[in-house]
């Protein structure tokens, strides 16, 4: 036994070839009984079979191993289930013969409430609360449902049989081949699957309605929804059918199963899960309601569906060899979901919105407490933590950078070759690089290793010196200190026009580029700008010298630059400011150049940056806060007036999303007219939930505005919102409300809201939506977290949702004393599942604290701010 403990991976004396799994869930008692028969290939002389199992009680009398050939039934002499290592060790009296044999195990388990393994979710039907049974196995929780080799490389076929109440819908990865009803129970048998990893096996048993369609080559696609709500599945169904057809072309490989089901699950830890042929979703990520969903919800559904379907090829057909390569799965699916969404909805400008992903990656990777994309995994418990912005956002951005460098056509061709080569098998990061290297003739492996094997990224600083550009790279850290990483950076630049382009690989720390030919005839201000990292396609930041920065500001004001470039300049400038490499004064001046900004993504980033600045100024120089607010209100007012409160006939999707974001910003900054108008419209909404005065796209703004005016002595807005929350049965409406509730400036209300999140009225998956408390509620939230830590840790501690509690409540602080206090509190309470998030959040507090001090020492801030605030 001891020899098998403490290992990252199972010993491979025997490997599974095919599983027969029979499960009988009891939805009333929340238990299940199961039986597996596994065809094994014994490849080494051994007396042991070691596989995974956890939280299962194995019926020892049922365990046997039958050798093939001279058929002989062996019973184990010893059975050990080690809960710490989650392994089941079977010891036999004699050495097992090399070759195929059949392992049988009977077991029982609990349908748990932890949203992982085989779990229970609840729903209401005809006013009655009911249970459903659902699986969620990624990353390594199949072993909580049946004993198995729970590692992505141990692929096998699966033949599943379910014994369930006859009135329920029972789904699994493959189509049903037989259904036998026997009184209240039915036995449902599914086709055997192609070879696949355990984390993709799935079962759903509950009450559902569905809508159905086919792809042009006959794949049957269904969306399962709550009874009576099948209409809400139509949008996702349409996206799914088109996306399957698109990916078939893109990967030069058809979808490999005969059917695809997509199901909305009321209790669901992540957003969605790509189980082979049976994709599960949170309701908010799958259902679209014409009356009550916002444009942002629609876009969310489309991108999540496109993401999960991408996994059917990238992840399910070709699977990462080990979790170290998780980013291949997630980074790639994220990137390609934009490709699909762009093809389906070109008017969404989704590639501009992709910048939100790269920015999220850059933000997390600017911390010293970040990690390399390829990260060593020594224990299953460490896997959850890497489903983060590094794997998803940095991963997707690196793919984007590489595709840009190699060219779209060559990239796609090589990718198709990779999919073909590794179909039904496993691959590592370097296998993808090899395929791309073969297809392009470029040194992909060398280039990309510098990005995936070390954490962080460079800031490239650039200046002009006698008609030459001088580049210098150094690792960017938000703390302001310099790391010692170095990268091979694909540099692109434009001078004065998008036709004047140059690109090269920056392979050393510094380099010089002659731009004489570019500069001739460029003496006027209009054509004198130089923009690096064109379209922000590279995963790095750029630091311009003052002269170049001023030329760019001029180019922004005069609308010479693309939205992606305007975004990049603003975002880099903000990051440099936080790292105290640029003054707040100059950042604010730059922001002033965006007064006439129209692009959704750019404005949206301008808004989130303005929130952060307002929060930091409130701590650094509180007496300037009113000027800051006034400046920001002035910055957004024009656009908000252009869009008005109600949708214009035929207006764009992006304007619909932008309207809500602008009004939210004006409400948060205390713009009286906006607050008044919001409360007027909210009143009409209370009288009639279908009023045209409060369409879904502006509801969040109205809710925030209402909560900004709620206090202990004026509670009516809060109570009305709770009423709407209780009455609606649309999860998107519920989460919209939850995410606005903590905006009240009155800490007593904040406390009430936080306690409400812990009540039985809020599903545990949703509680994390309500943690973004107002500036004024920050301290209350921290005290609340401490007071309730035991309960929170018990309820959310076994999944990744707990990290949101830590990051949302800890990161907004801005002093070293607070950081110390937080550290002391967690000293005795930390555990592996929050360790990394906690360190990152505390690092953010330190960064904020340094930033506050930097701002306090700025000389020209007051004067500049007053000027900016007055300008109209
Ligand atoms: N494979 C993940 C689901 C997952 C996440 C499993 C974390 C285990 C732990 C799925 O493909 C995914 O990435 N879902 C995203 C949505 C996506 C559109 C970014 C999610 O759940 O947030
Ligand atoms: Zn994914």
PDB file of C-alpha atoms and ligand atoms in Angstrom, residues 138 272 274 307-308 311 329-330 333-334 387 392, ligand 2:
ATOM      1  CA  UNK A 138     -13.449  17.446 -14.672  1.00  0.00           C
ATOM      2  CA  UNK A 272     -20.314  24.926 -18.619  1.00  0.00           C
ATOM      3  CA  UNK A 274     -17.767  19.936 -22.430  1.00  0.00           C
ATOM      4  CA  UNK A 307     -16.228  27.243 -26.445  1.00  0.00           C
ATOM      5  CA  UNK A 308     -17.669  23.926 -25.288  1.00  0.00           C
ATOM      6  CA  UNK A 311     -13.588  21.105 -26.918  1.00  0.00           C
ATOM      7  CA  UNK A 329      -7.576  22.704 -23.910  1.00  0.00           C
ATOM      8  CA  UNK A 330      -8.788  25.919 -22.375  1.00  0.00           C
ATOM      9  CA  UNK A 333     -11.170  26.598 -26.891  1.00  0.00           C
ATOM     10  CA  UNK A 334     -11.310  30.200 -25.708  1.00  0.00           C
ATOM     11  CA  UNK A 387      -8.458  26.903 -14.319  1.00  0.00           C
ATOM     12  CA  UNK A 392      -7.670  30.603 -20.365  1.00  0.00           C
TER      13      UNK A 392
HETATM   14 ZN1  LIG B   2     -13.191  25.059 -21.602  1.00  0.00          ZN
END
